[in-house]
Short mmCIF file of C-alpha atoms in Angstrom, two decimals:
data_model
loop_
_atom_site.label_atom_id
_atom_site.label_comp_id
_atom_site.label_asym_id
_atom_site.label_seq_id
_atom_site.Cartn_x
_atom_site.Cartn_y
_atom_site.Cartn_z
CA MET A 1 91.89 -28.08 -3.83
CA GLU A 2 89.60 -30.66 -1.81
CA THR A 3 91.11 -34.26 -3.03
CA LYS A 4 89.28 -35.82 -4.94
CA SER A 5 89.96 -38.22 -7.35
CA VAL A 6 88.87 -37.69 -11.54
CA TRP A 7 86.24 -41.20 -11.00
CA GLN A 8 85.00 -39.66 -8.42
CA ALA A 9 83.83 -36.66 -9.57
CA THR A 10 82.47 -38.46 -12.83
CA ALA A 11 80.45 -41.41 -11.14
CA SER A 12 78.89 -42.50 -8.45
CA MET A 13 78.36 -45.47 -6.48
CA PRO A 14 75.14 -47.32 -5.56
CA LYS A 15 74.17 -46.53 -1.50
CA PHE A 16 73.11 -49.77 0.20
CA SER A 17 72.23 -49.81 3.70
CA PRO A 18 73.90 -50.42 7.15
CA LEU A 19 73.32 -54.61 8.25
CA ALA A 20 70.59 -54.96 10.69
CA ASP A 21 70.08 -58.03 11.79
CA ASN A 22 71.65 -61.42 11.99
CA LEU A 23 72.76 -63.19 8.54
CA ASN A 24 73.90 -66.75 7.47
CA VAL A 25 75.58 -67.15 3.42
CA GLU A 26 77.90 -69.36 2.24
CA VAL A 27 80.66 -66.61 1.40
CA CYS A 28 80.36 -63.22 3.67
CA ILE A 29 83.28 -60.87 2.23
CA VAL A 30 84.68 -58.00 3.84
CA GLY A 31 85.40 -55.14 2.21
CA GLY A 32 83.36 -53.13 -0.99
CA GLY A 33 86.88 -52.29 -3.31
CA ILE A 34 87.67 -54.63 -6.61
CA ALA A 35 88.49 -57.11 -4.69
CA GLY A 36 85.59 -57.91 -2.54
CA LEU A 37 83.07 -57.32 -5.68
CA THR A 38 85.02 -59.25 -7.93
CA THR A 39 85.22 -62.30 -5.79
CA ALA A 40 81.70 -61.70 -4.81
CA TYR A 41 80.49 -61.73 -8.90
CA LEU A 42 82.54 -64.78 -9.55
CA LEU A 43 81.25 -66.83 -6.43
CA MET A 44 77.41 -65.55 -7.33
CA LYS A 45 78.26 -67.39 -10.94
CA GLU A 46 79.08 -70.77 -9.05
CA GLY A 47 76.20 -70.57 -7.26
CA LEU A 48 76.74 -69.14 -3.77
CA LYS A 49 75.31 -67.19 -2.05
CA VAL A 50 77.12 -63.94 -0.18
CA CYS A 51 77.42 -61.20 1.05
CA VAL A 52 79.38 -58.13 0.97
CA LEU A 53 80.23 -56.05 3.95
CA GLU A 54 81.47 -52.42 4.05
CA ALA A 55 82.97 -50.51 6.35
CA LEU A 56 82.16 -47.05 4.63
CA ASP A 57 80.61 -46.49 1.19
CA LEU A 58 81.66 -49.26 -1.85
CA ALA A 59 85.05 -48.08 -3.84
CA SER A 60 85.31 -45.41 -1.06
CA GLY A 61 88.62 -46.83 0.33
CA GLN A 62 92.01 -47.16 -2.51
CA THR A 63 89.86 -48.28 -5.25
CA GLY A 64 88.50 -45.05 -5.54
CA LYS A 65 91.70 -43.59 -5.41
CA THR A 66 93.81 -45.56 -8.03
CA THR A 67 94.87 -44.75 -11.73
CA ALA A 68 93.50 -47.73 -13.17
CA HIS A 69 96.03 -49.42 -14.91
CA PHE A 70 95.41 -53.19 -15.93
CA VAL A 71 99.04 -54.00 -16.82
CA THR A 72 101.44 -56.99 -17.44
CA ALA A 73 104.07 -54.27 -16.65
CA LEU A 74 104.50 -54.70 -13.18
CA ASP A 75 105.69 -51.97 -10.85
CA ASP A 76 108.54 -54.50 -9.10
CA ARG A 77 110.59 -55.32 -12.60
CA PHE A 78 110.75 -58.61 -14.02
CA PHE A 79 114.05 -58.63 -13.24
CA ALA A 80 113.68 -58.16 -9.75
CA ILE A 81 110.63 -61.00 -9.88
CA GLU A 82 112.97 -63.55 -11.30
CA LYS A 83 116.02 -62.69 -8.48
CA ILE A 84 113.37 -63.55 -5.74
CA HIS A 85 110.94 -66.16 -6.85
CA GLY A 86 112.73 -67.69 -10.12
CA GLU A 87 111.92 -67.94 -13.65
CA ASP A 88 108.86 -70.20 -12.79
CA GLY A 89 108.01 -67.50 -10.72
CA ALA A 90 108.11 -64.56 -12.91
CA LYS A 91 106.19 -66.76 -15.40
CA ILE A 92 103.24 -67.30 -13.10
CA ALA A 93 103.20 -63.74 -12.23
CA ALA A 94 102.82 -62.45 -15.70
CA ASP A 95 100.47 -65.11 -16.57
CA SER A 96 98.70 -64.68 -14.16
CA HIS A 97 98.21 -61.00 -14.80
CA ARG A 98 97.51 -61.31 -17.89
CA MET A 99 94.48 -63.47 -17.30
CA ALA A 100 93.29 -60.59 -14.97
CA ILE A 101 93.12 -58.47 -18.03
CA GLU A 102 90.99 -61.10 -19.96
CA LYS A 103 88.98 -61.56 -17.28
CA VAL A 104 88.05 -57.80 -16.12
CA GLU A 105 87.27 -57.24 -20.35
CA LYS A 106 85.03 -60.61 -20.29
CA ILE A 107 83.15 -59.82 -17.27
CA VAL A 108 82.37 -56.26 -19.26
CA ARG A 109 82.07 -57.75 -22.26
CA ASP A 110 79.44 -60.53 -21.24
CA GLU A 111 77.85 -57.95 -18.95
CA LYS A 112 77.42 -55.59 -21.23
CA ILE A 113 79.29 -52.56 -19.05
CA GLU A 114 79.89 -49.27 -20.09
CA CYS A 115 82.47 -48.39 -18.67
CA ASP A 116 84.98 -46.79 -21.30
CA LEU A 117 87.35 -49.62 -21.25
CA GLU A 118 90.40 -49.45 -23.80
CA ARG A 119 93.10 -51.92 -24.73
CA LEU A 120 95.91 -49.94 -25.53
CA ASP A 121 100.05 -49.98 -24.80
CA GLY A 122 102.49 -49.09 -22.26
CA TYR A 123 105.57 -48.12 -22.25
CA LEU A 124 108.00 -47.86 -19.39
CA PHE A 125 110.88 -45.53 -20.15
CA SER A 126 114.48 -45.31 -17.95
CA LYS A 127 115.41 -41.85 -18.63
CA GLY A 128 117.56 -39.73 -15.97
CA ASP A 129 117.79 -43.09 -14.58
CA SER A 130 122.12 -43.76 -13.50
CA ARG A 131 121.28 -47.66 -13.46
CA VAL A 132 122.84 -48.81 -16.23
CA ASN A 133 120.86 -51.19 -19.25
CA VAL A 134 117.98 -51.26 -16.65
CA LEU A 135 115.56 -51.62 -20.11
CA GLU A 136 117.76 -54.57 -21.39
CA LYS A 137 117.67 -56.37 -18.25
CA GLU A 138 114.05 -55.76 -18.44
CA LEU A 139 113.27 -56.61 -21.31
CA GLU A 140 115.32 -59.76 -21.16
CA ALA A 141 113.09 -60.75 -17.67
CA ALA A 142 109.85 -59.95 -19.52
CA ARG A 143 110.35 -62.13 -22.37
CA ARG A 144 112.06 -65.44 -20.03
CA ALA A 145 108.62 -64.37 -18.19
CA GLY A 146 106.72 -65.43 -21.44
CA LEU A 147 105.59 -61.78 -23.00
CA ALA A 148 107.06 -62.26 -26.50
CA ASP A 149 105.63 -59.48 -27.42
CA VAL A 150 107.35 -56.97 -25.71
CA GLU A 151 109.48 -54.36 -27.15
CA LEU A 152 112.72 -51.88 -26.66
CA ILE A 153 112.12 -48.66 -29.20
CA ALA A 154 113.36 -45.58 -30.02
CA ASN A 155 110.63 -43.09 -28.00
CA SER A 156 107.70 -43.53 -27.02
CA THR A 157 104.12 -41.59 -29.30
CA ILE A 158 103.18 -39.25 -25.90
CA GLY A 159 104.09 -36.30 -27.82
CA SER A 160 106.41 -33.91 -26.61
CA PHE A 161 107.91 -35.23 -23.91
CA ASN A 162 111.07 -37.00 -25.53
CA THR A 163 111.06 -40.20 -22.78
CA GLY A 164 114.34 -41.69 -25.15
CA GLN A 165 114.56 -45.58 -25.32
CA CYS A 166 111.15 -46.97 -23.53
CA LEU A 167 109.81 -50.61 -23.51
CA ARG A 168 106.47 -51.21 -25.38
CA PHE A 169 104.52 -53.41 -23.46
CA PRO A 170 100.87 -54.28 -26.10
CA ASN A 171 97.78 -54.65 -25.09
CA GLN A 172 97.16 -53.32 -21.79
CA LEU A 173 94.05 -51.80 -20.29
CA GLN A 174 92.34 -49.12 -18.76
CA LEU A 175 88.71 -48.12 -17.94
CA HIS A 176 86.83 -45.92 -15.97
CA PRO A 177 86.63 -47.98 -12.02
CA LEU A 178 83.60 -47.18 -10.66
CA LYS A 179 82.16 -46.78 -13.72
CA TYR A 180 82.92 -50.49 -13.52
CA LEU A 181 82.53 -51.86 -10.34
CA ALA A 182 78.84 -49.38 -9.46
CA ALA A 183 77.78 -51.97 -12.86
CA LEU A 184 78.84 -55.13 -10.83
CA ALA A 185 77.53 -54.41 -7.70
CA LYS A 186 73.65 -53.53 -9.41
CA ILE A 187 74.32 -57.42 -10.94
CA ILE A 188 75.13 -59.22 -7.58
CA THR A 189 72.63 -57.42 -6.19
CA GLU A 190 69.73 -58.23 -8.89
CA ARG A 191 70.99 -62.13 -8.77
CA GLY A 192 70.51 -62.18 -5.23
CA GLY A 193 73.78 -61.55 -3.52
CA LEU A 194 73.81 -59.48 -0.21
CA ILE A 195 75.74 -55.63 0.19
CA TYR A 196 75.78 -54.13 2.99
CA THR A 197 77.56 -50.70 3.50
CA ASN A 198 78.49 -48.25 6.60
CA THR A 199 78.88 -51.77 8.21
CA ARG A 200 82.07 -52.23 10.28
CA VAL A 201 83.43 -55.87 10.98
CA LYS A 202 85.12 -56.11 14.26
CA GLU A 203 85.20 -60.03 15.36
CA PHE A 204 86.32 -62.70 13.05
CA GLN A 205 86.20 -66.48 13.22
CA GLY A 206 86.81 -69.31 11.09
CA GLY A 207 86.60 -72.87 11.34
CA ASP A 208 83.64 -75.10 11.42
CA LEU A 209 81.32 -72.01 13.09
CA ALA A 210 82.89 -69.78 10.83
CA PHE A 211 81.24 -65.88 11.40
CA VAL A 212 82.12 -62.18 11.54
CA LYS A 213 80.57 -59.18 14.49
CA THR A 214 79.96 -56.03 13.36
CA GLU A 215 80.75 -53.09 15.50
CA SER A 216 76.93 -52.75 16.11
CA GLY A 217 76.87 -56.77 17.48
CA HIS A 218 75.55 -58.27 13.75
CA LYS A 219 76.57 -61.73 13.44
CA VAL A 220 77.10 -63.31 9.80
CA THR A 221 77.72 -66.87 9.42
CA ALA A 222 79.58 -68.35 6.37
CA ARG A 223 80.87 -71.43 5.49
CA SER A 224 83.99 -68.95 4.29
CA ILE A 225 85.18 -65.82 5.01
CA VAL A 226 87.02 -63.71 2.28
CA VAL A 227 89.21 -60.09 4.61
CA ALA A 228 89.15 -58.14 1.09
CA THR A 229 90.19 -54.78 2.93
CA ASN A 230 93.44 -53.34 1.41
CA SER A 231 95.67 -54.16 4.58
CA PRO A 232 94.06 -57.13 6.30
CA VAL A 233 92.28 -56.20 9.46
CA ASN A 234 91.53 -59.90 10.64
CA ASP A 235 94.94 -60.48 12.11
CA LEU A 236 97.75 -58.29 14.17
CA PHE A 237 101.03 -59.91 12.43
CA ALA A 238 101.53 -62.35 10.16
CA ILE A 239 101.14 -60.05 7.04
CA HIS A 240 101.46 -56.72 8.36
CA THR A 241 105.34 -57.70 9.16
CA LYS A 242 105.59 -58.41 5.30
CA GLN A 243 104.42 -55.48 3.77
CA ALA A 244 104.71 -51.34 4.22
CA PRO A 245 102.18 -48.70 3.35
CA TYR A 246 103.10 -45.96 1.00
CA ARG A 247 101.31 -42.98 0.53
CA THR A 248 100.65 -42.01 -3.53
CA TYR A 249 99.80 -38.61 -4.78
CA VAL A 250 97.76 -38.36 -8.45
CA LEU A 251 97.31 -34.77 -10.14
CA GLY A 252 94.50 -34.53 -13.04
CA PHE A 253 95.87 -32.09 -15.77
CA LYS A 254 93.77 -30.20 -18.15
CA VAL A 255 95.46 -30.40 -22.06
CA PRO A 256 93.99 -29.90 -25.30
CA LYS A 257 92.00 -33.09 -26.97
CA GLY A 258 94.29 -34.82 -29.24
CA SER A 259 97.74 -33.12 -27.95
CA LEU A 260 99.18 -36.27 -26.45
CA SER A 261 98.45 -40.01 -27.29
CA LYS A 262 96.43 -42.52 -25.21
CA GLY A 263 98.40 -44.75 -23.62
CA LEU A 264 99.83 -45.96 -20.07
CA TYR A 265 102.80 -44.65 -19.06
CA TRP A 266 105.77 -45.52 -16.23
CA ASP A 267 109.18 -44.54 -15.53
CA THR A 268 112.11 -46.23 -13.21
CA LEU A 269 112.41 -43.57 -11.35
CA ASP A 270 112.84 -42.89 -7.65
CA PRO A 271 110.75 -41.38 -6.63
CA TYR A 272 108.42 -43.30 -9.78
CA HIS A 273 106.50 -41.73 -12.10
CA TYR A 274 102.47 -42.89 -13.80
CA LEU A 275 100.43 -41.53 -16.25
CA ARG A 276 97.54 -41.86 -18.50
CA LEU A 277 94.45 -39.87 -20.36
CA GLU A 278 91.02 -39.79 -19.58
CA LYS A 279 88.03 -38.37 -21.90
CA GLY A 280 87.42 -34.87 -20.31
CA ASP A 281 84.64 -32.58 -22.75
CA ASP A 282 84.84 -31.94 -26.34
CA THR A 283 88.01 -29.52 -25.81
CA HIS A 284 90.06 -30.93 -23.67
CA GLU A 285 91.07 -34.54 -21.73
CA VAL A 286 92.27 -35.05 -18.80
CA LEU A 287 96.06 -36.18 -18.19
CA ILE A 288 96.38 -37.83 -14.90
CA VAL A 289 100.34 -38.07 -13.47
CA GLY A 290 100.99 -39.76 -10.22
CA GLY A 291 103.63 -40.97 -7.53
CA GLU A 292 106.11 -38.78 -5.36
CA ASP A 293 105.46 -42.13 -2.92
CA HIS A 294 106.72 -42.25 0.41
CA LYS A 295 105.92 -44.53 3.57
CA THR A 296 102.67 -43.58 5.40
CA GLY A 297 102.88 -41.03 7.80
CA GLN A 298 106.59 -40.28 7.41
CA ASP A 299 106.48 -36.97 5.88
CA ASP A 300 105.80 -33.78 7.52
CA HIS A 301 105.04 -31.86 4.77
CA PRO A 302 103.05 -34.17 2.17
CA GLU A 303 101.54 -31.50 0.54
CA ASN A 304 104.89 -30.78 -0.67
CA ARG A 305 104.78 -34.06 -2.98
CA PHE A 306 101.64 -32.61 -5.03
CA GLU A 307 104.39 -29.75 -5.30
CA SER A 308 106.94 -31.83 -6.34
CA LEU A 309 104.66 -33.59 -9.39
CA GLU A 310 103.26 -30.45 -10.75
CA ARG A 311 107.07 -29.16 -11.40
CA TRP A 312 107.87 -32.73 -13.25
CA THR A 313 104.81 -32.52 -15.42
CA ARG A 314 104.80 -29.22 -16.20
CA ASP A 315 108.77 -29.42 -17.09
CA ARG A 316 108.01 -31.43 -19.57
CA PHE A 317 104.13 -31.20 -20.83
CA LEU A 318 103.72 -27.43 -21.95
CA MET A 319 100.49 -27.93 -23.23
CA THR A 320 99.23 -28.62 -19.42
CA SER A 321 97.02 -25.68 -18.29
CA ASP A 322 94.32 -25.93 -15.01
CA ILE A 323 95.13 -29.16 -12.08
CA LEU A 324 91.44 -30.09 -12.54
CA TYR A 325 91.58 -33.29 -9.68
CA LYS A 326 94.59 -33.61 -6.78
CA TRP A 327 94.17 -36.79 -4.39
CA SER A 328 96.67 -39.38 -2.92
CA GLY A 329 95.81 -43.34 -1.96
CA GLN A 330 97.92 -45.81 -0.51
CA VAL A 331 99.73 -48.54 -1.71
CA MET A 332 100.54 -52.07 0.25
CA GLU A 333 104.20 -52.69 -0.39
CA PRO A 334 104.84 -56.52 -0.01
CA VAL A 335 108.55 -57.08 0.44
CA ASP A 336 109.27 -59.30 -2.25
CA GLY A 337 106.92 -57.54 -4.55
CA MET A 338 103.73 -59.84 -4.61
CA ALA A 339 100.65 -59.98 -2.95
CA PHE A 340 99.31 -62.08 -0.50
CA LEU A 341 96.07 -64.25 -1.77
CA GLY A 342 94.61 -66.98 -0.09
CA ARG A 343 94.22 -68.31 3.24
CA ASN A 344 95.31 -66.27 5.52
CA PRO A 345 98.53 -67.26 7.87
CA MET A 346 97.85 -68.93 11.09
CA ASP A 347 94.13 -68.85 10.84
CA ARG A 348 91.53 -71.56 9.84
CA ASN A 349 91.69 -72.57 6.32
CA ASN A 350 88.57 -71.17 5.76
CA VAL A 351 89.42 -68.02 6.20
CA TYR A 352 91.15 -65.96 2.54
CA VAL A 353 92.74 -62.65 2.51
CA ILE A 354 93.50 -60.69 -0.47
CA THR A 355 96.10 -57.61 0.17
CA GLY A 356 99.37 -56.48 -0.91
CA ASP A 357 98.30 -54.88 -4.48
CA SER A 358 102.33 -53.83 -4.66
CA GLY A 359 101.13 -50.47 -7.00
CA ASN A 360 99.06 -53.39 -9.89
CA GLY A 361 95.84 -53.54 -7.70
CA MET A 362 93.64 -53.21 -9.97
CA THR A 363 95.41 -56.71 -11.66
CA HIS A 364 96.21 -58.38 -8.17
CA CYS A 365 93.00 -57.84 -6.74
CA THR A 366 91.19 -59.75 -9.77
CA ILE A 367 94.13 -62.07 -9.27
CA GLY A 368 93.12 -62.17 -5.71
CA ALA A 369 89.01 -62.83 -6.19
CA MET A 370 89.94 -65.90 -9.15
CA LEU A 371 92.53 -67.57 -6.85
CA VAL A 372 90.21 -66.90 -3.76
CA SER A 373 87.18 -67.82 -5.45
CA ASP A 374 89.05 -71.22 -6.32
CA GLN A 375 90.25 -72.65 -3.37
CA ILE A 376 86.82 -71.67 -2.21
CA MET A 377 85.23 -74.02 -5.07
CA GLY A 378 87.62 -76.76 -4.09
CA ARG A 379 89.40 -76.00 -7.66
CA GLU A 380 93.34 -76.52 -7.51
CA ASN A 381 95.30 -73.32 -9.04
CA ARG A 382 99.11 -73.13 -10.37
CA TRP A 383 98.86 -69.54 -8.84
CA GLU A 384 99.04 -70.37 -5.30
CA LYS A 385 101.96 -71.18 -4.27
CA LEU A 386 103.27 -67.57 -6.14
CA TYR A 387 100.52 -65.78 -4.14
CA ASN A 388 100.12 -67.83 -0.95
CA PRO A 389 100.42 -65.89 2.16
CA SER A 390 101.97 -67.87 4.40
CA ARG A 391 105.45 -67.84 2.21
CA ILE A 392 108.42 -66.38 3.73
CA SER A 393 110.81 -65.38 0.57
CA LEU A 394 114.69 -66.15 2.05
CA ARG A 395 115.63 -63.77 -0.80
CA ALA A 396 113.39 -60.81 0.36
CA THR A 397 115.06 -60.57 3.80
CA PRO A 398 116.96 -57.47 3.10
CA GLU A 399 113.83 -56.41 2.31
CA PHE A 400 112.04 -57.66 5.28
CA LEU A 401 114.63 -56.28 7.58
CA LYS A 402 114.96 -52.72 5.98
CA GLU A 403 110.99 -52.56 6.63
CA ASN A 404 110.61 -54.02 9.70
CA LEU A 405 113.66 -51.84 11.10
CA ASN A 406 111.63 -48.43 9.74
CA VAL A 407 108.75 -49.71 12.08
CA ALA A 408 110.82 -50.40 14.79
CA ALA A 409 112.09 -46.69 14.74
CA GLN A 410 109.14 -45.16 14.70
CA TYR A 411 107.60 -46.37 18.13
CA GLY A 412 110.91 -43.64 19.17
CA ASP A 413 108.23 -41.06 18.81
CA TRP A 414 107.17 -42.16 22.52
CA LEU A 415 110.45 -40.97 23.66
CA ALA A 416 110.40 -37.60 21.00
CA VAL A 417 109.94 -34.24 22.85
CA LYS A 418 107.05 -32.91 21.73
CA ALA A 419 105.82 -29.83 22.96
CA LYS A 420 102.48 -28.64 23.41
CA PRO A 421 101.84 -26.50 20.86
CA ASN A 422 99.93 -22.79 21.46
CA PHE A 423 96.74 -23.52 20.06
CA ALA A 424 95.56 -19.93 19.41
CA ASP A 425 98.55 -20.64 16.27
CA LEU A 426 96.92 -23.92 14.91
CA PRO A 427 94.59 -23.02 12.23
CA ALA A 428 91.21 -23.93 12.31
CA GLY A 429 91.27 -27.92 10.07
CA GLU A 430 94.61 -28.18 11.38
CA GLY A 431 95.68 -31.04 13.89
CA THR A 432 99.06 -31.73 15.32
CA VAL A 433 100.81 -34.31 18.15
CA PHE A 434 102.12 -33.28 21.43
CA ARG A 435 102.83 -34.95 24.71
CA ASP A 436 101.53 -34.30 27.88
CA GLY A 437 103.23 -36.38 30.52
CA LEU A 438 103.24 -39.67 29.53
CA LYS A 439 100.83 -38.79 26.85
CA MET A 440 101.06 -38.33 23.45
CA VAL A 441 98.12 -36.56 22.46
CA ALA A 442 96.53 -35.90 18.81
CA ALA A 443 95.16 -32.50 18.85
CA PHE A 444 92.46 -31.01 15.87
CA LYS A 445 91.08 -27.68 15.65
CA ASN A 446 87.90 -28.08 14.17
CA GLU A 447 85.80 -25.01 12.40
CA SER A 448 84.50 -23.84 14.84
CA GLY A 449 87.67 -23.31 16.68
CA ASP A 450 87.09 -25.80 19.55
CA ILE A 451 90.20 -28.31 20.45
CA GLU A 452 88.33 -31.94 19.76
CA LEU A 453 91.64 -34.22 21.82
CA MET A 454 92.81 -38.13 21.69
CA SER A 455 94.96 -40.58 22.53
CA ALA A 456 97.93 -40.57 19.20
CA SER A 457 98.52 -43.96 19.84
CA CYS A 458 96.83 -46.18 17.26
CA PRO A 459 94.76 -49.05 18.44
CA HIS A 460 96.81 -51.47 16.19
CA LEU A 461 99.61 -52.32 17.28
CA ALA A 462 100.37 -48.48 19.29
CA GLY A 463 102.53 -46.57 16.74
CA VAL A 464 102.45 -42.81 17.17
CA VAL A 465 99.96 -40.85 14.75
CA ALA A 466 101.08 -38.36 12.11
CA TRP A 467 98.86 -35.06 10.65
CA ASN A 468 97.86 -35.13 7.59
CA ASP A 469 97.83 -31.81 6.17
CA VAL A 470 96.57 -33.36 2.88
CA GLU A 471 93.61 -35.44 3.42
CA LYS A 472 93.50 -34.68 7.10
CA SER A 473 94.01 -37.12 8.73
CA TRP A 474 95.89 -38.86 11.11
CA ASP A 475 98.06 -41.58 9.56
CA CYS A 476 100.17 -44.59 11.81
CA PRO A 477 103.65 -44.24 10.31
CA CYS A 478 104.15 -48.31 11.63
CA HIS A 479 101.33 -50.30 9.65
CA GLY A 480 99.09 -47.69 7.82
CA SER A 481 96.57 -47.43 9.96
CA ARG A 482 94.33 -44.19 9.05
CA PHE A 483 92.00 -42.15 10.80
CA ASP A 484 89.74 -38.96 10.09
CA ALA A 485 90.69 -35.44 11.74
CA HIS A 486 87.87 -36.35 14.30
CA GLY A 487 89.91 -39.43 15.44
CA LYS A 488 87.32 -42.26 13.34
CA VAL A 489 89.14 -45.45 12.03
CA ILE A 490 89.31 -45.06 7.78
CA GLU A 491 91.28 -47.36 7.04
CA GLY A 492 92.92 -50.29 8.80
CA PRO A 493 94.60 -52.53 9.88
CA ALA A 494 92.92 -50.41 12.71
CA PHE A 495 89.48 -51.30 13.15
CA SER A 496 88.64 -49.06 16.09
CA ASP A 497 88.73 -45.17 16.75
CA LEU A 498 91.27 -43.48 18.13
CA LYS A 499 90.28 -42.91 22.25
CA LYS A 500 88.72 -39.64 23.02
CA LEU A 501 90.97 -37.74 25.36
CA LYS A 502 89.31 -36.11 28.71
CA GLY A 503 92.09 -35.98 32.07
CA LEU A 504 94.86 -33.91 30.43
CA GLY A 505 97.50 -31.53 32.73
CA ASP A 506 96.27 -28.69 34.31
CA GLU A 507 98.66 -26.76 32.54
CA VAL A 508 97.28 -27.61 28.68
CA VAL A 509 93.50 -27.61 30.47
CA ALA A 510 94.15 -24.06 31.56
CA ASP A 511 95.87 -23.53 27.91
CA LEU A 512 92.82 -24.61 26.05
CA LYS A 513 89.94 -22.51 28.07
CA ALA A 514 92.35 -19.30 27.77
CA GLN A 515 93.03 -19.70 23.99
CA PRO A 516 91.19 -17.43 21.35
CA LYS A 517 88.87 -19.06 19.02
CA ASN A 518 89.97 -17.55 15.69
CA LYS A 519 88.35 -18.72 12.60
CA GLU A 520 89.54 -16.10 10.61
CA ARG A 521 93.57 -17.46 10.97
CA LYS A 522 95.24 -19.01 7.77
CA LYS A 523 97.31 -21.56 7.33
CA PRO A 524 100.53 -20.50 6.98
CA GLU A 525 102.56 -21.00 3.44
CA VAL A 526 105.13 -23.58 3.55
CA HIS A 527 107.44 -23.94 1.00
CA PRO A 528 109.65 -27.48 -0.10
#
């Protein structure tokens, strides 16, 4: 089954042309997901001239692969946030996510957007968690953070699955993210904003003569630049050492209509799981279940994650039938649990970033748009310190060291023995990495049976990419850059493609020439 989210299958985004000339605006926003489009909308409401530049199509990145939970029940737990950021920090976190939900609801109401928005309860359960009193600890911390209406109840209302005790978070929100953003894009352009897609930015400069330059050589000058990409593409180190990329997996199951109660559901396990319902037709709904996360590029068989997710779901929800949708996405996890929103570290004051979703991308991106808009307009915002991208959280030092030691270990791949494969045995549509002398080579067999060779060195900071069998992509295990099967960059921090290779060793070249083309060969089964 092709990986495609339920949103991509049930809605479409408007199409726009690439930038074809130089341009001058007040604010240039790089990234056409929820962060970029919300920022553009809010700044247009302030009367500013804005443009949005998107490398691919609108919402083609992580916004199109979300499960769209707008919540105050944060993935990183309030007792953990309080430990790192203090009680005041936890209060700001709770308040900012609550206000982001209200902002989204206000936009939908003011603009009369049809996007299936619903307010509903959320439930956090811990069944199977070996930690003692984790729900009680979270209840106390959530209430100290100002969420006075959170309560501990005996069971959720999800149906056949007995979650046991859980925390009920009232008044959460869900919607169809692409319907929401398609409407925002239409509003932006109808009111004079500019949107350009298939326009990749390769150069950024802040300061008095701020500009971005595209891959095609066109320049956009602006008073302010906002980098609203999932992972910042405008710097090498500043933020990438403070957050880590994780792949997360989602399945959409067909269930009889009315067999499950609507709500947002999350567990406290590791790996963790999250659920919601989406409408289907007159007879069925779609149970969306996600989780089974792992570090990007650090699982040799990511397809097994779907199998684990399916087992977990079918063991608990006997009414599930067909799998209608499956997809995966990428989550950026800051070492201290809070997103990086605001002025870019070690840069001029008119360059801003929105990154570090920490599993709560819908609200973190909306918070980022609100905060950055205030900064551009010269208004004080009491959230600024908590989300400051330049912050150093000393209490998060153990996590910082753990993640960066993990990154350092990935460079050991340059010393690894990776034998040249028998290309005749490589199934069409698959890839592999091997060593050719001092080179690490990424090889992809296309559907015609031809082998495409490229450098396996990520152009960001030279990590050795790994083949992702689920998404048919090359993923960097260091900082999460991703490339399609042919080596074209699809996700930062890299912003250039994998280098095509021609001059390989004689033995490799001879092997390629000798190999038979076998379009009928099937991929061997892989069992967990």
